[in-house]
CSV table of C-alpha atoms in Angstrom, one decimal:
chain,number,residue,atom,x,y,z
B,1,MET,CA,-10.2,-2.9,-21.2
B,2,SER,CA,-6.6,-2.8,-22.1
B,3,LEU,CA,-5.6,-3.7,-18.4
B,4,LEU,CA,-8.2,-6.6,-18.3
B,5,LEU,CA,-6.7,-7.7,-22.0
B,6,GLY,CA,-3.0,-7.4,-21.1
B,7,THR,CA,-3.7,-9.5,-17.7
B,8,THR,CA,-5.6,-12.2,-19.7
B,9,ILE,CA,-2.8,-12.5,-22.3
B,10,THR,CA,0.0,-12.9,-19.6
B,11,ILE,CA,-1.8,-15.3,-17.3
B,12,SER,CA,-3.1,-17.6,-20.4
B,13,SER,CA,0.0,-17.6,-22.6
B,14,ASN,CA,2.7,-20.5,-22.9
B,15,HIS,CA,4.9,-18.5,-25.2
B,16,TRP,CA,7.6,-15.9,-23.5
B,17,MET,CA,6.8,-13.4,-26.3
B,18,MET,CA,3.0,-13.4,-25.4
B,19,ALA,CA,3.4,-13.1,-21.9
B,20,TRP,CA,5.9,-10.1,-22.5
B,21,THR,CA,3.1,-8.6,-24.8
B,22,GLY,CA,0.4,-8.8,-22.1
B,23,LEU,CA,2.9,-7.0,-19.8
B,24,GLU,CA,3.6,-4.2,-22.2
B,25,ILE,CA,-0.1,-3.8,-22.8
B,26,ASN,CA,-0.6,-3.4,-19.0
B,27,THR,CA,2.1,-0.9,-18.6
B,28,LEU,CA,1.0,1.3,-21.5
B,29,ALA,CA,-2.8,1.0,-20.3
B,30,ILE,CA,-2.1,2.1,-16.6
B,31,ILE,CA,0.1,5.1,-17.5
B,32,PRO,CA,-2.6,7.6,-18.5
B,33,LEU,CA,-4.7,6.4,-15.4
B,34,ILE,CA,-1.7,7.4,-13.3
B,35,SER,CA,-0.9,11.0,-14.9
B,36,LYS,CA,-4.8,11.6,-15.4
B,37,SER,CA,-4.7,14.3,-12.6
B,38,HIS,CA,-2.1,16.4,-14.5
B,39,HIS,CA,-0.4,17.1,-11.1
B,40,PRO,CA,3.3,17.1,-10.9
B,41,ARG,CA,3.3,14.5,-8.5
B,42,ALA,CA,1.1,12.4,-11.0
B,43,ILE,CA,3.4,13.0,-13.8
B,44,GLU,CA,6.4,12.2,-11.9
B,45,ALA,CA,4.7,9.0,-10.6
B,46,ALA,CA,3.9,8.0,-14.2
B,47,THR,CA,7.5,8.8,-15.3
B,48,LYS,CA,9.1,6.5,-12.5
B,49,TYR,CA,6.4,3.6,-13.2
B,50,PHE,CA,7.3,3.7,-17.1
B,51,LEU,CA,11.0,3.7,-16.6
B,52,THR,CA,11.1,0.7,-13.9
B,53,GLN,CA,8.4,-1.4,-16.0
B,54,ALA,CA,10.6,-0.9,-19.0
B,55,ALA,CA,13.6,-2.0,-17.2
B,56,ALA,CA,11.8,-5.0,-16.1
B,57,SER,CA,10.3,-5.9,-19.2
B,58,THR,CA,13.5,-5.8,-21.2
B,59,LEU,CA,15.2,-8.0,-18.6
B,60,LEU,CA,12.5,-10.6,-19.0
B,61,LEU,CA,12.6,-10.4,-22.9
B,62,PHE,CA,16.7,-11.0,-22.2
B,63,SER,CA,15.9,-13.8,-19.8
B,64,SER,CA,13.6,-15.7,-22.3
B,65,MET,CA,15.8,-15.2,-25.3
B,66,THR,CA,18.9,-16.4,-23.4
B,67,ASN,CA,16.9,-19.3,-22.3
B,68,ALA,CA,15.7,-20.1,-26.1
B,69,TRP,CA,19.2,-19.3,-27.2
B,70,PHE,CA,20.6,-22.2,-25.2
B,71,THR,CA,17.6,-24.7,-24.8
B,72,GLY,CA,15.5,-24.0,-27.9
B,73,GLN,CA,12.5,-23.6,-25.7
B,74,TRP,CA,10.1,-20.8,-25.6
B,75,ASP,CA,7.7,-22.5,-23.4
B,76,ILE,CA,7.4,-20.7,-19.9
B,77,THR,CA,7.5,-23.4,-17.7
B,78,GLN,CA,10.8,-25.0,-19.5
B,79,LEU,CA,13.0,-22.0,-18.1
B,80,THR,CA,15.9,-24.3,-17.1
B,81,HIS,CA,19.1,-22.1,-18.0
B,82,PRO,CA,20.5,-20.8,-14.8
B,83,THR,CA,21.5,-17.2,-16.1
B,84,SER,CA,17.9,-17.0,-17.3
B,85,CYS,CA,16.4,-17.8,-14.2
B,86,LEU,CA,18.2,-15.4,-12.3
B,87,LEU,CA,17.0,-12.7,-14.7
B,88,LEU,CA,13.9,-13.6,-14.8
B,89,THR,CA,13.6,-13.4,-10.9
B,90,MET,CA,15.1,-10.0,-11.3
B,91,ALA,CA,12.5,-8.7,-13.7
B,92,VAL,CA,9.6,-10.0,-12.0
B,93,SER,CA,10.8,-8.6,-8.5
B,94,ILE,CA,11.0,-5.1,-10.3
B,95,LYS,CA,7.7,-5.6,-11.7
B,96,LEU,CA,6.0,-6.6,-8.1
B,97,GLY,CA,8.2,-4.1,-6.0
B,98,LEU,CA,10.1,-7.1,-4.1
B,99,THR,CA,12.9,-5.9,-2.0
B,100,PRO,CA,15.6,-4.6,-3.2
B,101,PHE,CA,13.7,-3.5,-6.3
B,102,HIS,CA,11.1,-1.9,-4.3
B,103,PHE,CA,11.9,2.0,-4.3
B,104,TRP,CA,9.6,2.7,-7.3
B,105,PHE,CA,6.4,1.3,-5.8
B,106,PRO,CA,5.7,3.8,-2.8
B,107,GLU,CA,6.4,6.8,-4.7
B,108,VAL,CA,4.2,5.8,-7.8
B,109,LEU,CA,1.5,5.0,-5.3
B,110,GLN,CA,1.7,8.3,-3.4
B,111,GLY,CA,1.5,10.1,-6.8
B,112,SER,CA,-1.5,8.2,-8.0
B,113,SER,CA,-5.2,8.4,-7.0
B,114,MET,CA,-6.9,5.9,-4.6
B,115,THR,CA,-8.5,4.1,-7.4
B,116,THR,CA,-5.3,3.9,-9.5
B,117,GLY,CA,-3.4,3.0,-6.5
B,118,LEU,CA,-5.8,0.1,-6.0
B,119,LEU,CA,-5.3,-1.0,-9.6
B,120,LEU,CA,-1.3,-0.7,-9.1
B,121,ALA,CA,-1.5,-2.8,-5.7
B,122,THR,CA,-3.9,-5.5,-6.9
B,123,LEU,CA,-4.4,-6.0,-10.4
B,124,MET,CA,-1.0,-5.0,-11.8
B,125,LYS,CA,0.5,-7.6,-9.6
B,126,PHE,CA,-1.6,-10.4,-10.8
B,127,PRO,CA,0.7,-11.1,-14.3
B,128,PRO,CA,4.0,-11.1,-12.7
B,129,THR,CA,2.7,-13.3,-9.7
B,130,ALA,CA,1.4,-15.9,-12.3
B,131,LEU,CA,4.8,-16.0,-14.1
B,132,LEU,CA,6.5,-16.7,-10.8
B,133,VAL,CA,4.0,-19.4,-10.0
B,134,LEU,CA,4.6,-21.0,-13.6
B,135,THR,CA,8.2,-20.8,-13.6
B,136,SER,CA,8.6,-21.8,-9.8
B,137,PRO,CA,10.2,-25.1,-10.3
B,138,SER,CA,13.3,-23.8,-11.6
B,139,LEU,CA,13.9,-20.8,-9.5
B,140,ASN,CA,16.7,-20.2,-6.7
B,141,PRO,CA,15.3,-21.2,-3.3
B,142,THR,CA,18.0,-19.3,-1.3
B,143,LEU,CA,17.5,-16.1,-3.4
B,144,LEU,CA,13.8,-16.2,-3.0
B,145,THR,CA,13.8,-16.7,0.7
B,146,THR,CA,16.4,-14.0,1.1
B,147,MET,CA,14.4,-11.7,-0.9
B,148,ALA,CA,11.2,-12.7,0.9
B,149,ILE,CA,12.6,-12.1,4.5
B,150,ALA,CA,14.1,-8.8,3.3
B,151,SER,CA,10.8,-7.6,1.9
B,152,ALA,CA,8.9,-8.6,5.2
B,153,ALA,CA,11.4,-6.8,7.0
B,154,LEU,CA,11.5,-3.8,4.8
B,155,GLY,CA,7.8,-3.2,4.5
B,156,GLY,CA,7.3,-3.5,8.2
B,157,TRP,CA,10.4,-1.0,9.2
B,158,MET,CA,9.5,1.6,6.7
B,159,GLY,CA,5.7,1.6,7.3
B,160,LEU,CA,6.4,2.6,10.9
B,161,ASN,CA,7.4,6.2,9.9
B,162,GLN,CA,4.8,7.1,7.5
B,163,THR,CA,1.9,9.3,7.9
B,164,GLN,CA,0.6,9.1,4.1
B,165,ILE,CA,-2.1,6.3,4.0
B,166,ARG,CA,-1.2,5.4,0.5
B,167,LYS,CA,2.6,5.1,1.4
B,168,VAL,CA,1.6,2.8,4.3
B,169,LEU,CA,-0.5,0.6,1.9
B,170,ALA,CA,2.4,0.4,-0.4
B,171,PHE,CA,4.9,-1.0,2.4
B,172,SER,CA,2.2,-3.4,3.5
B,173,SER,CA,2.1,-4.5,0.1
B,174,ILE,CA,5.9,-5.0,0.0
B,175,SER,CA,5.4,-7.0,3.3
B,176,HIS,CA,2.7,-9.1,2.0
B,177,LEU,CA,4.6,-9.9,-1.2
B,178,GLY,CA,7.5,-11.5,1.1
B,179,TRP,CA,4.8,-14.0,2.5
B,180,MET,CA,3.8,-14.8,-1.0
B,181,THR,CA,7.3,-15.4,-2.2
B,182,ILE,CA,8.6,-17.4,0.7
B,183,ILE,CA,6.0,-20.2,0.0
B,184,LEU,CA,6.2,-20.0,-3.8
B,185,LEU,CA,8.6,-23.0,-4.2
B,186,TYR,CA,6.9,-25.4,-1.5
B,187,ASN,CA,3.0,-24.5,-2.1
B,188,PRO,CA,2.5,-22.2,-5.2
B,189,LYS,CA,-1.3,-22.6,-4.7
B,190,LEU,CA,-0.7,-21.0,-1.2
B,191,THR,CA,1.1,-18.3,-2.9
B,192,LEU,CA,-2.0,-17.7,-5.1
B,193,LEU,CA,-4.3,-18.0,-2.2
B,194,THR,CA,-2.2,-15.4,-0.3
B,195,PHE,CA,-2.5,-13.0,-3.0
B,196,TYR,CA,-6.3,-13.4,-3.5
B,197,LEU,CA,-7.0,-12.9,0.0
B,198,TYR,CA,-4.5,-9.8,0.1
B,199,CYS,CA,-6.5,-8.3,-3.0
B,200,LEU,CA,-9.6,-8.7,-1.3
B,201,MET,CA,-8.4,-7.0,1.8
B,202,THR,CA,-6.6,-4.1,0.3
B,203,SER,CA,-9.6,-3.5,-2.2
B,204,ALA,CA,-11.9,-3.0,0.6
B,205,ILE,CA,-9.5,-0.7,2.5
B,206,PHE,CA,-8.7,1.4,-0.7
B,207,LEU,CA,-12.5,1.8,-1.5
B,208,ALA,CA,-13.4,2.7,1.8
B,209,MET,CA,-10.6,5.5,2.2
B,210,ASN,CA,-11.7,6.8,-1.2
B,211,THR,CA,-15.2,6.8,0.0
B,212,THR,CA,-14.3,8.9,3.2
B,213,LYS,CA,-11.7,10.9,1.1
B,214,ILE,CA,-8.9,9.9,3.8
B,215,THR,CA,-5.4,10.6,2.7
B,216,ASN,CA,-3.0,10.7,5.7
B,217,LEU,CA,-3.3,10.3,9.5
B,218,ALA,CA,-4.6,13.7,10.1
B,219,THR,CA,-7.5,13.4,7.8
B,220,MET,CA,-8.2,9.8,9.1
B,221,MET,CA,-8.7,11.3,12.8
B,222,THR,CA,-11.4,13.8,11.6
B,223,ALA,CA,-13.2,11.3,9.3
B,224,TRP,CA,-15.0,9.3,12.1
B,225,THR,CA,-18.0,11.7,11.7
B,226,LYS,CA,-18.6,11.0,8.2
B,227,ILE,CA,-19.7,7.3,8.0
B,228,PRO,CA,-19.1,5.9,11.5
B,229,PRO,CA,-20.3,2.6,10.6
B,230,LEU,CA,-17.9,2.2,7.7
B,231,THR,CA,-15.0,3.7,9.8
B,232,THR,CA,-15.7,1.0,12.4
B,233,THR,CA,-15.7,-1.8,9.9
B,234,LEU,CA,-12.3,-0.2,8.1
B,235,MET,CA,-10.7,-0.8,11.4
B,236,LEU,CA,-11.4,-4.4,11.5
B,237,ALA,CA,-10.3,-4.6,7.9
B,238,LEU,CA,-7.1,-3.1,8.8
B,239,LEU,CA,-6.6,-5.5,11.6
B,240,SER,CA,-7.6,-8.4,9.1
B,241,LEU,CA,-4.9,-7.1,6.8
B,242,ALA,CA,-2.3,-7.2,10.0
B,243,GLY,CA,-3.3,-10.8,10.3
B,244,LEU,CA,-4.9,-10.9,13.8
B,245,PRO,CA,-6.3,-14.4,14.4
B,246,PRO,CA,-10.3,-14.3,14.2
B,247,LEU,CA,-10.1,-12.1,11.0
B,248,THR,CA,-9.7,-13.4,7.2
B,249,GLY,CA,-5.9,-12.2,7.0
B,250,PHE,CA,-4.8,-14.8,9.8
B,251,LEU,CA,-5.6,-17.5,7.4
B,252,PRO,CA,-2.8,-17.1,4.6
B,253,LYS,CA,-0.4,-16.4,7.5
B,254,TRP,CA,-1.3,-19.5,9.4
B,255,LEU,CA,-1.1,-22.0,6.5
B,256,ILE,CA,2.2,-20.3,5.3
B,257,ILE,CA,3.9,-20.8,8.8
B,258,GLN,CA,2.4,-24.4,8.6
B,259,GLU,CA,3.8,-25.1,5.5
B,260,LEU,CA,7.2,-23.9,6.3
B,261,THR,CA,7.3,-25.8,9.2
B,262,LYS,CA,6.3,-29.0,7.7
B,263,GLN,CA,9.4,-28.2,5.2
B,264,GLU,CA,11.7,-28.2,8.2
B,265,MET,CA,12.2,-24.4,7.8
B,266,THR,CA,11.2,-23.4,11.4
B,267,PRO,CA,13.8,-20.6,11.8
B,268,VAL,CA,12.5,-19.0,8.6
B,269,ALA,CA,9.0,-19.4,9.8
B,270,THR,CA,9.8,-17.8,13.2
B,271,THR,CA,11.6,-14.9,11.6
B,272,ILE,CA,8.8,-14.0,9.2
B,273,ALA,CA,6.4,-14.3,12.0
B,274,LEU,CA,8.3,-11.8,14.1
B,275,LEU,CA,8.8,-9.6,11.2
B,276,SER,CA,4.9,-9.5,10.8
B,277,LEU,CA,4.8,-7.8,14.3
B,278,LEU,CA,6.3,-4.6,12.8
B,279,GLY,CA,3.4,-4.6,10.4
B,280,LEU,CA,0.9,-5.1,13.0
B,281,PHE,CA,2.1,-2.0,14.9
B,282,PHE,CA,1.3,0.5,12.1
B,283,TYR,CA,-2.1,-1.2,11.2
B,284,LEU,CA,-2.8,-0.7,14.9
B,285,ARG,CA,-1.8,2.7,14.5
B,286,LEU,CA,-4.2,3.4,11.6
B,287,ALA,CA,-6.8,1.7,13.3
B,288,TYR,CA,-6.4,3.6,16.5
B,289,CYS,CA,-6.5,7.0,14.3
B,290,ALA,CA,-9.4,5.6,12.4
B,291,THR,CA,-12.0,4.8,15.4
B,292,ILE,CA,-10.4,5.4,19.0
B,293,THR,CA,-8.7,8.6,19.0
B,294,LEU,CA,-10.0,12.4,18.7
B,295,PRO,CA,-8.0,15.3,17.4
B,296,PRO,CA,-6.9,17.6,20.0
B,297,ASN,CA,-9.2,20.6,20.4
B,298,SER,CA,-6.4,23.4,20.1
B,299,SER,CA,-5.9,22.3,16.4
B,300,ASN,CA,-8.0,24.0,13.8
B,301,HIS,CA,-9.6,20.9,12.2
B,302,MET,CA,-12.9,21.6,10.4
B,303,LYS,CA,-15.4,19.1,11.6
B,304,HIS,CA,-16.9,16.8,8.9
B,305,TRP,CA,-20.4,16.2,9.3
B,306,GLN,CA,-22.1,12.8,8.5
B,307,THR,CA,-22.5,12.8,4.8
B,308,ASN,CA,-25.9,11.5,3.1
B,309,LYS,CA,-23.6,9.6,0.6
B,310,SER,CA,-24.8,5.9,0.7
B,311,VAL,CA,-21.8,3.3,0.9
B,312,HIS,CA,-21.4,1.2,-2.2
B,313,ILE,CA,-22.7,-2.4,-1.9
B,314,LEU,CA,-19.3,-3.6,-3.5
B,315,ILE,CA,-17.7,-1.9,-0.2
B,316,THR,CA,-19.7,-3.4,2.1
B,317,THR,CA,-19.3,-7.0,0.5
B,318,LEU,CA,-15.6,-6.6,0.5
B,319,ILE,CA,-15.3,-5.5,4.0
B,320,SER,CA,-17.5,-8.4,5.2
B,321,LEU,CA,-15.5,-10.9,3.2
B,322,SER,CA,-12.1,-9.4,4.6
B,323,ILE,CA,-13.4,-9.7,8.2
B,324,LEU,CA,-15.4,-13.0,8.0
B,325,LEU,CA,-13.6,-15.6,5.7
B,326,LEU,CA,-11.8,-17.5,8.5
B,327,PRO,CA,-14.6,-19.8,9.6
B,328,LEU,CA,-15.1,-20.8,6.0
B,329,SER,CA,-11.4,-22.0,5.4
B,330,PRO,CA,-12.2,-25.6,5.2
B,331,MET,CA,-14.2,-24.7,2.0
B,332,ILE,CA,-11.6,-22.4,0.7
B,333,PHE,CA,-9.1,-25.2,1.0
B,334,THR,CA,-11.2,-27.6,-1.1
B,335,THR,CA,-12.0,-25.0,-3.8
B,336,THR,CA,-8.1,-24.3,-4.1
């Protein structure tokens, strides 16, 4: 309830103090969810999350107060002072986990449960994204483009070497944030569309992993016997998150590259498109481990028999949407 309240307050407010209050409610509401398991990793994750979010909130408050001091405006859309714009970009980047302020995010996600990780990767990103969209006209384009390309590169490179699923999804999130940020100044609606589709695909993957109790690549290799249809569609959802053409995930990447080309930023579009190939590699590795490969017989893996637990209707709906939405793109354009 508090998470929903904090998110609603932030995205619907015009005044900086109300936006800050909403972000604080969100931070305080998620900390008990992260530390719920009482495991040392969970407590460590909650501490890291609290410290980084507190620093980001302080910077955000400092930015809005500086702007109010110089311009007399507390309105979110009237952020005009250059120092305030720079501080706000830093604050929101820390909140989101954009490069170079990304270090906390994979660690916190790895220390949380799958459902809390889902909240951290989707719902908790919504209020800072809304603030970025509202203040986008006054932000520095060079800084945002640099951070976006760095996020796409780092999300791809760092994800290559991971065996823990939550860390892979964390670096995937950082990479997708790069795509959202690069188009922010030129088409903010496209940023929101990318965010919505990313949330849809990530939710499907997190919930499927939670159902089959997959936490790393080793358990992923032996999970195919549990619910074979779910594992097969999970592979398609992973490829959709990678952005392969017949699937939903291709839509935002296609639109962003098209928009960047219209803005005569072809070198930037080429760079970020090539960097997405790094992400494609680790998504393909996950898809390969999920469905194609079998563990070698010499290892002592206990075989999981197919469970009778039925797959929740929410997971089937989300996975279907994350695979099949591309043909509906004209309808999506008219609604957004």
